[in-house]
PDB file of C-alpha atoms in Angstrom:
ATOM      1  CA  ILE A   1      13.608  -7.372  24.134  1.00 50.00           C
ATOM      2  CA  TYR A   2      12.118  -4.453  22.267  1.00 61.00           C
ATOM      3  CA  THR A   3       8.366  -4.761  21.901  1.00 70.00           C
ATOM      4  CA  LEU A   4       6.018  -2.709  19.811  1.00 75.00           C
ATOM      5  CA  SER A   5       2.261  -3.093  19.662  1.00 79.00           C
ATOM      6  CA  LEU A   6       0.613  -3.834  16.341  1.00 73.00           C
ATOM      7  CA  HIS A   7      -1.255  -0.559  16.730  1.00 76.00           C
ATOM      8  CA  ASP A   8       2.047   1.342  16.911  1.00 83.00           C
ATOM      9  CA  ALA A   9       3.899  -0.737  14.327  1.00 84.00           C
ATOM     10  CA  LEU A  10       1.408  -0.516  11.470  1.00 85.00           C
ATOM     11  CA  PRO A  11       1.885   3.221  10.751  1.00 88.00           C
ATOM     12  CA  ILE A  12       5.655   2.675  10.760  1.00 90.00           C
ATOM     13  CA  LEU A  13       5.323  -0.188   8.282  1.00 89.00           C
ATOM     14  CA  VAL A  14       3.046   1.856   6.027  1.00 88.00           C
ATOM     15  CA  ASP A  15       5.411   4.823   6.061  1.00 91.00           C
ATOM     16  CA  ARG A  16       8.541   2.775   5.437  1.00 90.00           C
ATOM     17  CA  VAL A  17       6.984   0.827   2.575  1.00 87.00           C
ATOM     18  CA  ARG A  18       5.703   4.033   0.981  1.00 86.00           C
ATOM     19  CA  VAL A  19       9.098   5.720   1.261  1.00 87.00           C
ATOM     20  CA  CYS A  20      10.878   2.710  -0.219  1.00 85.00           C
ATOM     21  CA  ALA A  21       8.336   2.052  -2.959  1.00 84.00           C
ATOM     22  CA  VAL A  22       7.774   5.568  -4.203  1.00 83.00           C
ATOM     23  CA  GLY A  23      10.722   7.574  -2.919  1.00 80.00           C
ATOM     24  CA  ILE A  24      13.505   5.111  -3.604  1.00 74.00           C
ATOM     25  CA  ARG A  25      12.248   2.732  -6.265  1.00 81.00           C
ATOM     26  CA  GLY A  26       9.636   4.902  -8.008  1.00 86.00           C
ATOM     27  CA  LEU A  27       7.099   2.061  -7.997  1.00 87.00           C
ATOM     28  CA  THR A  28       3.393   2.579  -8.544  1.00 90.00           C
ATOM     29  CA  ARG A  29       0.650   0.988  -6.440  1.00 88.00           C
ATOM     30  CA  LYS A  30      -0.024  -1.422  -9.269  1.00 92.00           C
ATOM     31  CA  GLN A  31       3.643  -2.473  -9.375  1.00 90.00           C
ATOM     32  CA  MET A  32       3.754  -2.850  -5.599  1.00 86.00           C
ATOM     33  CA  ALA A  33       0.603  -4.982  -5.663  1.00 86.00           C
ATOM     34  CA  ALA A  34       2.165  -7.261  -8.264  1.00 88.00           C
ATOM     35  CA  LEU A  35       5.341  -7.482  -6.196  1.00 82.00           C
ATOM     36  CA  CYS A  36       3.310  -8.486  -3.117  1.00 80.00           C
ATOM     37  CA  ASN A  37       1.234 -10.899  -5.183  1.00 82.00           C
ATOM     38  CA  VAL A  38      -2.041  -9.196  -4.240  1.00 84.00           C
ATOM     39  CA  THR A  39      -4.619  -7.127  -6.086  1.00 90.00           C
ATOM     40  CA  GLU A  40      -4.136  -3.393  -6.337  1.00 92.00           C
ATOM     41  CA  ARG A  41      -7.146  -2.888  -4.056  1.00 92.00           C
ATOM     42  CA  HIS A  42      -5.677  -5.259  -1.476  1.00 87.00           C
ATOM     43  CA  TYR A  43      -2.409  -3.330  -1.602  1.00 85.00           C
ATOM     44  CA  GLN A  44      -4.333  -0.086  -1.057  1.00 88.00           C
ATOM     45  CA  VAL A  45      -5.696  -1.625   2.151  1.00 86.00           C
ATOM     46  CA  TYR A  46      -2.103  -2.198   3.293  1.00 82.00           C
ATOM     47  CA  GLU A  47      -1.096   1.310   2.297  1.00 82.00           C
ATOM     48  CA  SER A  48      -4.020   2.853   4.156  1.00 84.00           C
ATOM     49  CA  GLY A  49      -2.937   1.069   7.328  1.00 81.00           C
ATOM     50  CA  ALA A  50      -6.226  -0.805   7.618  1.00 84.00           C
ATOM     51  CA  ASN A  51      -4.597  -4.234   7.519  1.00 81.00           C
ATOM     52  CA  TRP A  52      -1.233  -6.000   7.724  1.00 80.00           C
ATOM     53  CA  PRO A  53       0.302  -7.907   4.828  1.00 82.00           C
ATOM     54  CA  ARG A  54       0.628 -11.645   5.384  1.00 83.00           C
ATOM     55  CA  ALA A  55       4.005 -12.944   6.544  1.00 86.00           C
ATOM     56  CA  ASP A  56       5.035 -13.905   3.007  1.00 85.00           C
ATOM     57  CA  GLY A  57       4.128 -10.384   1.850  1.00 83.00           C
ATOM     58  CA  LEU A  58       6.312  -8.841   4.550  1.00 87.00           C
ATOM     59  CA  ILE A  59       9.197 -11.084   3.561  1.00 88.00           C
ATOM     60  CA  THR A  60       8.745 -10.147  -0.106  1.00 85.00           C
ATOM     61  CA  LEU A  61       8.781  -6.442   0.774  1.00 85.00           C
ATOM     62  CA  ALA A  62      11.887  -6.810   2.921  1.00 88.00           C
ATOM     63  CA  ASP A  63      13.635  -8.750   0.142  1.00 87.00           C
ATOM     64  CA  CYS A  64      12.603  -6.280  -2.550  1.00 83.00           C
ATOM     65  CA  PHE A  65      13.982  -3.317  -0.639  1.00 85.00           C
ATOM     66  CA  ASP A  66      16.913  -5.258   0.886  1.00 88.00           C
ATOM     67  CA  LEU A  67      15.769  -4.337   4.404  1.00 90.00           C
ATOM     68  CA  SER A  68      15.468  -6.310   7.593  1.00 92.00           C
ATOM     69  CA  LEU A  69      11.970  -7.302   8.666  1.00 90.00           C
ATOM     70  CA  ASP A  70      12.653  -5.734  12.055  1.00 90.00           C
ATOM     71  CA  TYR A  71      13.301  -2.375  10.383  1.00 92.00           C
ATOM     72  CA  LEU A  72      10.264  -2.671   8.155  1.00 89.00           C
ATOM     73  CA  VAL A  73       7.902  -3.203  11.094  1.00 87.00           C
ATOM     74  CA  GLY A  74       9.560  -0.637  13.348  1.00 89.00           C
ATOM     75  CA  ARG A  75      11.454  -2.863  15.760  1.00 87.00           C
ATOM     76  CA  LEU A  76      14.817  -1.432  14.670  1.00 88.00           C
ATOM     77  CA  ASP A  77      15.896   1.905  13.247  1.00 88.00           C
ATOM     78  CA  ASP A  78      18.781   0.361  11.310  1.00 88.00           C
ATOM     79  CA  PRO A  79      17.546  -0.920   7.925  1.00 86.00           C
ATOM     80  CA  ARG A  80      20.547  -3.177   7.274  1.00 84.00           C
ATOM     81  CA  ARG A  81      20.156  -6.903   7.390  1.00 81.00           C
ATOM     82  CA  ARG A  82      22.358  -8.678   9.867  1.00 75.00           C
TER      83      ARG A  82
END
């Protein structure tokens, strides 16, 4: 089983969300916050890597970008859902 510490996984999550949100979808922080059902400030905390989104926020992100949760948090390098 592939394991990754939270300390190592958080920067991967932040980078992958940023790439998907801005690079692929062209979404603003405000739009991403609305998508995650949090305030813009709360989303900025996620984006800075200071805190993890809740489980429902991670699921929403994965659904929005059509990615697997394992890819989003750095457990897999293949973004496709299985």
